[in-house]
PDB file of C-alpha atoms and ligand atoms in Angstrom:
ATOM      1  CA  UNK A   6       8.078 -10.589   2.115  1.00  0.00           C
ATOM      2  CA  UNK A   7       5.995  -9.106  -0.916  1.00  0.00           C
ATOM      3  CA  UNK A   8       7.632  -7.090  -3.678  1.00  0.00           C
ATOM      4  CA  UNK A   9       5.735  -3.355  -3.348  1.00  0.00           C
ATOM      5  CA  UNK A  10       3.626  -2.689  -6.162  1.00  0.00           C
ATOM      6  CA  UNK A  11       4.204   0.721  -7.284  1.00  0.00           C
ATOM      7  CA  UNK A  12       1.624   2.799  -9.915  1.00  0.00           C
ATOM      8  CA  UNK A  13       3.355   5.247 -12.326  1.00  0.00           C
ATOM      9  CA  UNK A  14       0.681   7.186 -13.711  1.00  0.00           C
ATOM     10  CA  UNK A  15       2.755   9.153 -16.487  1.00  0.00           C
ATOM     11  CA  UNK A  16       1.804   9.672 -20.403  1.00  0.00           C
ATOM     12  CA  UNK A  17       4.836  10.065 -21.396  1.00  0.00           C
ATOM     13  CA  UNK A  18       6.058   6.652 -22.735  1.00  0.00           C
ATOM     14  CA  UNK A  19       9.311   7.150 -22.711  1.00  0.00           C
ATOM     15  CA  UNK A  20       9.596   8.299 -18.816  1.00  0.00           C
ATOM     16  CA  UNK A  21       7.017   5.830 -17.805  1.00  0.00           C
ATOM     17  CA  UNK A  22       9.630   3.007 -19.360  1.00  0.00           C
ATOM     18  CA  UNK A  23      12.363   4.471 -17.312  1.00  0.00           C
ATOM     19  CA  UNK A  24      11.288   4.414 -14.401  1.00  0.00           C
ATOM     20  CA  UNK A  25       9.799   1.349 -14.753  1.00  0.00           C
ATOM     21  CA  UNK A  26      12.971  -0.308 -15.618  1.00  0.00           C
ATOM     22  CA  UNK A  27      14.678   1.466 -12.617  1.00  0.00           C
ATOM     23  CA  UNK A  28      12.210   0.676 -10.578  1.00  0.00           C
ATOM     24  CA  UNK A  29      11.969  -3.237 -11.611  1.00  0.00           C
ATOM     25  CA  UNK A  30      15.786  -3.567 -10.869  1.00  0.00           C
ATOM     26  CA  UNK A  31      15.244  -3.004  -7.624  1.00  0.00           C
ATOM     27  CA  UNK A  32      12.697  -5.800  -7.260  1.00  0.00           C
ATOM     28  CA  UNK A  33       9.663  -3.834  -7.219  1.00  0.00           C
ATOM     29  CA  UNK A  34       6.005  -4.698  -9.169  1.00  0.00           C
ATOM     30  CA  UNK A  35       5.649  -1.984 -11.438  1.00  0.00           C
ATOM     31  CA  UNK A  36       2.226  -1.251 -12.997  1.00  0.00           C
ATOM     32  CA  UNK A  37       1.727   2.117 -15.681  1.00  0.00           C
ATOM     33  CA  UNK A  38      -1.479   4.020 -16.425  1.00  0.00           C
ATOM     34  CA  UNK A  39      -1.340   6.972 -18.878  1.00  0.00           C
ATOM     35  CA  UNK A  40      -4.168   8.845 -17.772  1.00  0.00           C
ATOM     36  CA  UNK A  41      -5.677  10.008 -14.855  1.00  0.00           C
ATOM     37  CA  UNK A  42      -8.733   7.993 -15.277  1.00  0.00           C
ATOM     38  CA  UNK A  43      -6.789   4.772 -15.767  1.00  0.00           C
ATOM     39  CA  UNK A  44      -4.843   5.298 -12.404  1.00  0.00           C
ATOM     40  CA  UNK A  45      -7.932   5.949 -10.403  1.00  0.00           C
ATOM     41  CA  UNK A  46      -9.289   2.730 -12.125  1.00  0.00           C
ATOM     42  CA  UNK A  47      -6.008   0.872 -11.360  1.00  0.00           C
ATOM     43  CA  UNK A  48      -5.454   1.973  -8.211  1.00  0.00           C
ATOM     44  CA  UNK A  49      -7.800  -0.003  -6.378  1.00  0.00           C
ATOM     45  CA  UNK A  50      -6.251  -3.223  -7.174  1.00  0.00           C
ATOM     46  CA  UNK A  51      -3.866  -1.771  -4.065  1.00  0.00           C
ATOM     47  CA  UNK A  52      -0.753  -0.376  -4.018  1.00  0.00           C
ATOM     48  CA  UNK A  53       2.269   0.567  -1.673  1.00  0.00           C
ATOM     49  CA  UNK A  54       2.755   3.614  -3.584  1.00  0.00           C
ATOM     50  CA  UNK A  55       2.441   6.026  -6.745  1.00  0.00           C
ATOM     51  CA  UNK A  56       4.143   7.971  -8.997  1.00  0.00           C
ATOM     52  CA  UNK A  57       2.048  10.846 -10.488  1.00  0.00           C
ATOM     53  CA  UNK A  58       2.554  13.150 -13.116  1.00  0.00           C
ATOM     54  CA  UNK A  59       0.562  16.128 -12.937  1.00  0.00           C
ATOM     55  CA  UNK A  60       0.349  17.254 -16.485  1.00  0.00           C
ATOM     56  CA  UNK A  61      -2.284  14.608 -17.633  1.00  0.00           C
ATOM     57  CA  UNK A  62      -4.218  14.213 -20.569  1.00  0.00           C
ATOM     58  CA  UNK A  63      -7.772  13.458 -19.394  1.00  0.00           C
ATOM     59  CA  UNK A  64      -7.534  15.032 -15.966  1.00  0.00           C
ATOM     60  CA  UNK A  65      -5.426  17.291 -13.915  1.00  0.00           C
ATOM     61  CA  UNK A  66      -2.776  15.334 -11.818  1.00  0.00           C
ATOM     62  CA  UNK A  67      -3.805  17.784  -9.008  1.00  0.00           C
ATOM     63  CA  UNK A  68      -7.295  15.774  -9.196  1.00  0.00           C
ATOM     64  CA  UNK A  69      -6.400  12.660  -9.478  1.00  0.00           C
ATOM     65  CA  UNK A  70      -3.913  13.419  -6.040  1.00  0.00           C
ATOM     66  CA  UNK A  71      -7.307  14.373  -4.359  1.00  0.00           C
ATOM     67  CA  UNK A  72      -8.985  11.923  -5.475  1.00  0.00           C
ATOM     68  CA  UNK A  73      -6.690   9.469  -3.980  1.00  0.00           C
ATOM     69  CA  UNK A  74      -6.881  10.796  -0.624  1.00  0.00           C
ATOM     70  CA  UNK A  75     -10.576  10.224  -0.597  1.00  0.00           C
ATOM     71  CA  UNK A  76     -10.006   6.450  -0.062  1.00  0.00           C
ATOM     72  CA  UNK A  77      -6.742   6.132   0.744  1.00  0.00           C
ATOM     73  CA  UNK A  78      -3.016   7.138   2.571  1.00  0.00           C
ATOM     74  CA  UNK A  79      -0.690   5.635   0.121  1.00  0.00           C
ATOM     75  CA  UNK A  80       2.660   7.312  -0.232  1.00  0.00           C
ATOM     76  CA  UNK A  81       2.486   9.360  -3.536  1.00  0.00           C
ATOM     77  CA  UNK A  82       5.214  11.414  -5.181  1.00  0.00           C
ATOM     78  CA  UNK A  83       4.468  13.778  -7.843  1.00  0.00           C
ATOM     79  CA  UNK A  84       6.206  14.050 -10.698  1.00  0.00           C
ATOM     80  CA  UNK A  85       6.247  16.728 -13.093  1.00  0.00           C
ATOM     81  CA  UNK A  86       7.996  19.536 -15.021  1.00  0.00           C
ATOM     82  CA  UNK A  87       6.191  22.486 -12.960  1.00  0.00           C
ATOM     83  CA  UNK A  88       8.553  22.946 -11.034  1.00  0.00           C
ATOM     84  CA  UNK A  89       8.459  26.484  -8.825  1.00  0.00           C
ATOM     85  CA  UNK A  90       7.852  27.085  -5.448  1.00  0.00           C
ATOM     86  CA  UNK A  91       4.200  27.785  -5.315  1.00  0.00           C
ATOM     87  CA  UNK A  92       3.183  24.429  -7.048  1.00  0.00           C
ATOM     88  CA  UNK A  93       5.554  22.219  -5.412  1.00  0.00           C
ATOM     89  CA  UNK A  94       3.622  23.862  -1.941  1.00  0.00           C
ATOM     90  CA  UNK A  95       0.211  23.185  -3.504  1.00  0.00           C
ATOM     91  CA  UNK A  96       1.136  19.375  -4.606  1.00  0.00           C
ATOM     92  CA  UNK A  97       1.945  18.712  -0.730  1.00  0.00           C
ATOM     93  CA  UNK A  98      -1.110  20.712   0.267  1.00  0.00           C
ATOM     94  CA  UNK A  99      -3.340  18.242  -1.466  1.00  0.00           C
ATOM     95  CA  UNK A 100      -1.755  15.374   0.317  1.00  0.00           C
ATOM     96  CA  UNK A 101       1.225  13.850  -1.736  1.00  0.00           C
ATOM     97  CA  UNK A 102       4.140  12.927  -0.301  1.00  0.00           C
ATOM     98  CA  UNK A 103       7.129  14.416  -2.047  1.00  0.00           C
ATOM     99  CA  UNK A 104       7.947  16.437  -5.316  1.00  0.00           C
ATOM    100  CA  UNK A 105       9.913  15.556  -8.025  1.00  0.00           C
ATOM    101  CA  UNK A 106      10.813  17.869 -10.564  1.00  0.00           C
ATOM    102  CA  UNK A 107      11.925  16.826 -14.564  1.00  0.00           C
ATOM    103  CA  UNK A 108      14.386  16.398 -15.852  1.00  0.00           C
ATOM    104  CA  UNK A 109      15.362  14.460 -12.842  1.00  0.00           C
ATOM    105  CA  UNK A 110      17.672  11.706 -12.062  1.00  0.00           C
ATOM    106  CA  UNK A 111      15.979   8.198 -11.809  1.00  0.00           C
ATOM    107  CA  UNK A 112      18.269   7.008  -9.189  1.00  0.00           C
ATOM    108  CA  UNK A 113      17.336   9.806  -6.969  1.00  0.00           C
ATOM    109  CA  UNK A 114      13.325   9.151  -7.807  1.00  0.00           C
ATOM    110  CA  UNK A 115      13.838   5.380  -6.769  1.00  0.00           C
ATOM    111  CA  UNK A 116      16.464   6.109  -3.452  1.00  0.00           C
ATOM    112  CA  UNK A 117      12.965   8.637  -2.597  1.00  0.00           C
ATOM    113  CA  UNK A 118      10.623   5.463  -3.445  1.00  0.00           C
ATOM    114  CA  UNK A 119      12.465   3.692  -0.649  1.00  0.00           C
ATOM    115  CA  UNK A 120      12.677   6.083   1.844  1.00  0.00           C
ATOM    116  CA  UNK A 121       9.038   6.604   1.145  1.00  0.00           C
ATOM    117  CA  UNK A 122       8.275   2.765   1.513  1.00  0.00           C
ATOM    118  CA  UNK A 123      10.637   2.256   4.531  1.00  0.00           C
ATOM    119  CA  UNK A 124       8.856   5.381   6.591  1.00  0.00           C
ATOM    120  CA  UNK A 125       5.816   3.759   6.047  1.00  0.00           C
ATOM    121  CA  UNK A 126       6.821   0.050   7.120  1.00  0.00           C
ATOM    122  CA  UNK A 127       8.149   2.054  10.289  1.00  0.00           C
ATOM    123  CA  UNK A 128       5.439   4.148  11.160  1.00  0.00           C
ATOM    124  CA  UNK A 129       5.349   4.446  15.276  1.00  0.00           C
ATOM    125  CA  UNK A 130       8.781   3.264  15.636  1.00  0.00           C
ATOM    126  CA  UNK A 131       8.711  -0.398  13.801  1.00  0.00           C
ATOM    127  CA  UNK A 132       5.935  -1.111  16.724  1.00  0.00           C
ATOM    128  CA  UNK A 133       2.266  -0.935  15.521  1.00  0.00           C
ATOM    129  CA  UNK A 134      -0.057  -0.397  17.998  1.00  0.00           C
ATOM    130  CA  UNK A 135      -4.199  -0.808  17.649  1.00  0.00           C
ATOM    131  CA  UNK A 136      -7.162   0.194  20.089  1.00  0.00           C
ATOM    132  CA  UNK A 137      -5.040   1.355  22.935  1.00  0.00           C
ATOM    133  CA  UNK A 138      -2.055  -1.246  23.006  1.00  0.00           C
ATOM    134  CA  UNK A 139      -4.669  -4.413  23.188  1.00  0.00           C
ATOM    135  CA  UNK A 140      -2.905  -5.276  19.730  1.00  0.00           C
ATOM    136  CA  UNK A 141       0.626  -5.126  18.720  1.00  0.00           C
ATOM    137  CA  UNK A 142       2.546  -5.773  16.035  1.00  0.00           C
ATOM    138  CA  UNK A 143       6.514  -5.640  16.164  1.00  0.00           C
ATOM    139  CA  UNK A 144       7.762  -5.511  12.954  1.00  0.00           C
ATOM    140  CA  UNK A 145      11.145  -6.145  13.452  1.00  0.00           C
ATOM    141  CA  UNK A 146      11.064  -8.535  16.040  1.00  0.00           C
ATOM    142  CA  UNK A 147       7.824 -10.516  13.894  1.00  0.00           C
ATOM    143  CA  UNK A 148       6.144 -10.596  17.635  1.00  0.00           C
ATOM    144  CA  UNK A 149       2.275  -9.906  18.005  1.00  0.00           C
ATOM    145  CA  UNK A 150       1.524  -9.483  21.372  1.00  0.00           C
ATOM    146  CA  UNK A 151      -2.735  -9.544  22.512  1.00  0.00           C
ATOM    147  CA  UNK A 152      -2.973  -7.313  25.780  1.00  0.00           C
ATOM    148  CA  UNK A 153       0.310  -7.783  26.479  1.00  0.00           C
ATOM    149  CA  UNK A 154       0.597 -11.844  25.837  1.00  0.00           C
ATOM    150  CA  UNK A 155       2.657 -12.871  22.510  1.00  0.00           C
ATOM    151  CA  UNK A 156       0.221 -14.788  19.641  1.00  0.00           C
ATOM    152  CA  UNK A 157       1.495 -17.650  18.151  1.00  0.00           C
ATOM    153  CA  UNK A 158       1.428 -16.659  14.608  1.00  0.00           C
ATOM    154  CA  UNK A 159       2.982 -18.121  11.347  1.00  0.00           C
ATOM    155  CA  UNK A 160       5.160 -16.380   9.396  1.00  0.00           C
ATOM    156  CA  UNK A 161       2.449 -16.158   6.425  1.00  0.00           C
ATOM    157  CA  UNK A 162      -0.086 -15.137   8.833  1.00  0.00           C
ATOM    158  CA  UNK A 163       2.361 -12.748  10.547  1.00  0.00           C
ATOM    159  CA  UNK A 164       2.408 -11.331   7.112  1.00  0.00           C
ATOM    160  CA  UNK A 165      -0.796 -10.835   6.040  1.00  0.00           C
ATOM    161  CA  UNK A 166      -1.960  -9.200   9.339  1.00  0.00           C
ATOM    162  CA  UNK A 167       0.986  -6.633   8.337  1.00  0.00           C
ATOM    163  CA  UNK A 168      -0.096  -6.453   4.923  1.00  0.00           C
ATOM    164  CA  UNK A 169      -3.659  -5.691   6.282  1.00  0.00           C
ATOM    165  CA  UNK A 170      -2.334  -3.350   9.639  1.00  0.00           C
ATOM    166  CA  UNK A 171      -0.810  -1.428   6.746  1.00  0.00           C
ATOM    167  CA  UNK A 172      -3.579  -1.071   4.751  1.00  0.00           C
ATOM    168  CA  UNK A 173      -5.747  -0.420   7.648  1.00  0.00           C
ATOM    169  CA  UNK A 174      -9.342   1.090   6.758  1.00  0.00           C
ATOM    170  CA  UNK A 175      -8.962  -0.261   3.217  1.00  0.00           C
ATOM    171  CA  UNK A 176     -10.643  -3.057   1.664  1.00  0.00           C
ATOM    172  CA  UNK A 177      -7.971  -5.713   0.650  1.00  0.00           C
ATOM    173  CA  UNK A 178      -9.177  -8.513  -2.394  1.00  0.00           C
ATOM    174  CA  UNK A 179      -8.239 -12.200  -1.145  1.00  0.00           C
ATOM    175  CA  UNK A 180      -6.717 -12.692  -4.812  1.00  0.00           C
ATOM    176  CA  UNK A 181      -4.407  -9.435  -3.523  1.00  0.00           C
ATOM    177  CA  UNK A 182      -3.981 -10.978   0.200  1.00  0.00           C
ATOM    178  CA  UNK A 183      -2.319 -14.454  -1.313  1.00  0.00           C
ATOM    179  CA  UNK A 184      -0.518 -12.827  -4.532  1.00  0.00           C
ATOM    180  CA  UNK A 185       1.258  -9.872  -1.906  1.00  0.00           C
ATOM    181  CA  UNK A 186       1.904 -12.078   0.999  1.00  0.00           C
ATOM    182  CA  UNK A 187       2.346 -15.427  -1.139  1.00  0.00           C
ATOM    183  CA  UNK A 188       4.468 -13.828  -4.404  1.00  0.00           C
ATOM    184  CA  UNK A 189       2.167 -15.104  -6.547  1.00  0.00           C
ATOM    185  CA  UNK A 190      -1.182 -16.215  -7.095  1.00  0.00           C
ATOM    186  CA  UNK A 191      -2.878 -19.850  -7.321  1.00  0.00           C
ATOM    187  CA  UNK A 192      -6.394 -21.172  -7.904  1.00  0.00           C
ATOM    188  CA  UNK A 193      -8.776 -21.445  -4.875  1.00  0.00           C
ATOM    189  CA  UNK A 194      -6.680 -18.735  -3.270  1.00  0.00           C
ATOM    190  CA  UNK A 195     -10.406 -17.770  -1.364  1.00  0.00           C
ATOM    191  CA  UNK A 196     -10.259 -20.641   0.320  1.00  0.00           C
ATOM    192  CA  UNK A 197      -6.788 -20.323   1.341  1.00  0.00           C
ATOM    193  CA  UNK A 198      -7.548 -16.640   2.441  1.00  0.00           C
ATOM    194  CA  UNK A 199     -10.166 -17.434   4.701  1.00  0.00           C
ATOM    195  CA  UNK A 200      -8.372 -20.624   6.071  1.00  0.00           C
ATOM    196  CA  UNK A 201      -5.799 -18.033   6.969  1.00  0.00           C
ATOM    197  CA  UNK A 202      -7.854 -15.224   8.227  1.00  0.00           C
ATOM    198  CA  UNK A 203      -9.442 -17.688  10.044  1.00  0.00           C
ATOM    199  CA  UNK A 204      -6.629 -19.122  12.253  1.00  0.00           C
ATOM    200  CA  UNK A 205      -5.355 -15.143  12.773  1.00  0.00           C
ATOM    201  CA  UNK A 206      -8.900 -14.068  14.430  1.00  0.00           C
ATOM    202  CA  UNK A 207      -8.751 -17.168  16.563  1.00  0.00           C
ATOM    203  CA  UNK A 208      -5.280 -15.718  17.880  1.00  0.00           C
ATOM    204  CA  UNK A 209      -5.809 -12.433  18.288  1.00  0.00           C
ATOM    205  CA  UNK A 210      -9.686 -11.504  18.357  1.00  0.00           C
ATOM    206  CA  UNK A 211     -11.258 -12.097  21.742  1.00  0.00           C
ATOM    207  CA  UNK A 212     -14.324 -12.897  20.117  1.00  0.00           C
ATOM    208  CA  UNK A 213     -13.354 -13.882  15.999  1.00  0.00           C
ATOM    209  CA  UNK A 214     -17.767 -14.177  15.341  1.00  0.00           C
ATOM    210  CA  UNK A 215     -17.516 -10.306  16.276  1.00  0.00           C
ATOM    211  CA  UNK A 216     -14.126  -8.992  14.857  1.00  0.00           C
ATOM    212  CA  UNK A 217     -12.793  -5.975  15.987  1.00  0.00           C
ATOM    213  CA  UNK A 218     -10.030  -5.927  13.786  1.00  0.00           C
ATOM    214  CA  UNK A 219     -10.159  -7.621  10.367  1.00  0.00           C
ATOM    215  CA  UNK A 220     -13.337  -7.139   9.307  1.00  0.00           C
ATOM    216  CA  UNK A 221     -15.157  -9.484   5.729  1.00  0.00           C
ATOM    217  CA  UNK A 222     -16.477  -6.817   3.496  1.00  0.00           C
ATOM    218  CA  UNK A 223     -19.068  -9.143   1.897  1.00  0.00           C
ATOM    219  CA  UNK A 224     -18.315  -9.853  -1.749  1.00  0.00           C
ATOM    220  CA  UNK A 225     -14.977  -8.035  -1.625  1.00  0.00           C
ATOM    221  CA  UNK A 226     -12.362  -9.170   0.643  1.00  0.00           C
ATOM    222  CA  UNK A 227     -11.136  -8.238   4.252  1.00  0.00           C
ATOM    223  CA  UNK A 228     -10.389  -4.415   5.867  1.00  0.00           C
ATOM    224  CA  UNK A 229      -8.386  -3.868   8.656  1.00  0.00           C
ATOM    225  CA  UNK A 230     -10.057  -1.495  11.139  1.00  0.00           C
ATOM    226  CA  UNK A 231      -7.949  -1.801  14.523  1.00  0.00           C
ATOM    227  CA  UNK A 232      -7.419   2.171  15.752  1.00  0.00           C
ATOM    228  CA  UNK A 233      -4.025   3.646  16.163  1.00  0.00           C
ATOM    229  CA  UNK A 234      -4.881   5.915  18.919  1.00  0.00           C
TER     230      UNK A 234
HETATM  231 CA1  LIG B   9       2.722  14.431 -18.781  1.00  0.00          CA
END
């Protein structure tokens, strides 16, 4: 599977190297912005989770967590000296994930990273389920069953339906598809893409000209829009 790709959005160079270097031991893709602006910019490329500082210099980390959660669930976990009770409760009010309060101890920040990453890979019990049970992915097991009949797919196209399912209602780049699923990227990775994407709506959309779960998003890439409930 893909290394997670992890944001730190910190202006502080010398925790921002830190915890990237903590965070890089432990195999993950670490990216840094130092302002508020930059993470907002950078965050779109997609990530599986971010690291936020609140004291910023452009913008209020506050804003930037709400600005987030306009477009998207990723896990994020602020980071910052303010550290009483009353701020910790507003950070989770405006929809991050956890607190972290400096000085703090990077191994602790990165063990919370996992558990972070690992409750999201396990939402609904390791068994994802879209638009009442007709799709369903088994994470553990790698199974996708279509109303109740296992699909026949690869491993790479087991993966980047997960990669997708867990990025549901978000639009995904194909250079992002191949370079998460894949490790890396390669020229004529579109092509690739849609080969792929191609074969999975043949296996698991009833009709793939009229997709009711990955979705093209013209000129952009592919969203996931199967419904959990
Ligand atoms: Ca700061």
């Amino acid at each position: 599977m893909a290394h997670e790709k992890i944001l730190v959005t910190e202006d502080e160079e010398k925790i921002s190297r830190i915890v990237k270097s903590y965070l890089e031991k432990e195999g993950f893709e670490v990216s840094v912005a130092s302002t508020g602006t930059m993470a907002l910019e950078t965050i779109q490329k997609g990530y599986d989770l971010v690291i936020l500082d609140l004291m910023l210099p452009d913008m209020e980390g506050e804003t930037v967590c709400t600005e987030i959660r306009r477009f998207s669930d990723v896990p994020i976990i602020i980071l910052t000296a303010k550290g009483s009770e009353d701020e910790r409760v507003r950070g989770l009010g405006l929809g991050a994930d956890d607190y972290v309060v400096k000085p703090f101890s990077p191994r602790e920040l990165v063990a919370r990273v996992k558990a972070h990453l690992r409750r999201m890979m396990g939402k609904d019990g390791q068994v994802l389920s879209y638009n009442g049970g007709l799709l369903k992915i088994n994470i553990p097991a790698m199974e996708v069953t279509r109303a109740g009949i296992p699909v026949d797919l690869t491993k790479t196209e087991f993966s980047i339906l997960l990669y997708l399912a867990q990025r549901a209602q978000t639009v995904i780049s194909r250079a992002q598809i191949i370079s998460s699923v894949m490790g890396y990227e390669f020229e004529g990775y579109d092509r690739v893409t849609d080969a792929h994407i191609k074969n999975i709506r043949r296996k698991i959309e009833e009709n793939p000209q009229e997709p009711v779960f990955i979705r093209t998003i013209y000129g952009a890439g592919y969203k996931f829009v199967g419904k959990t409930e």
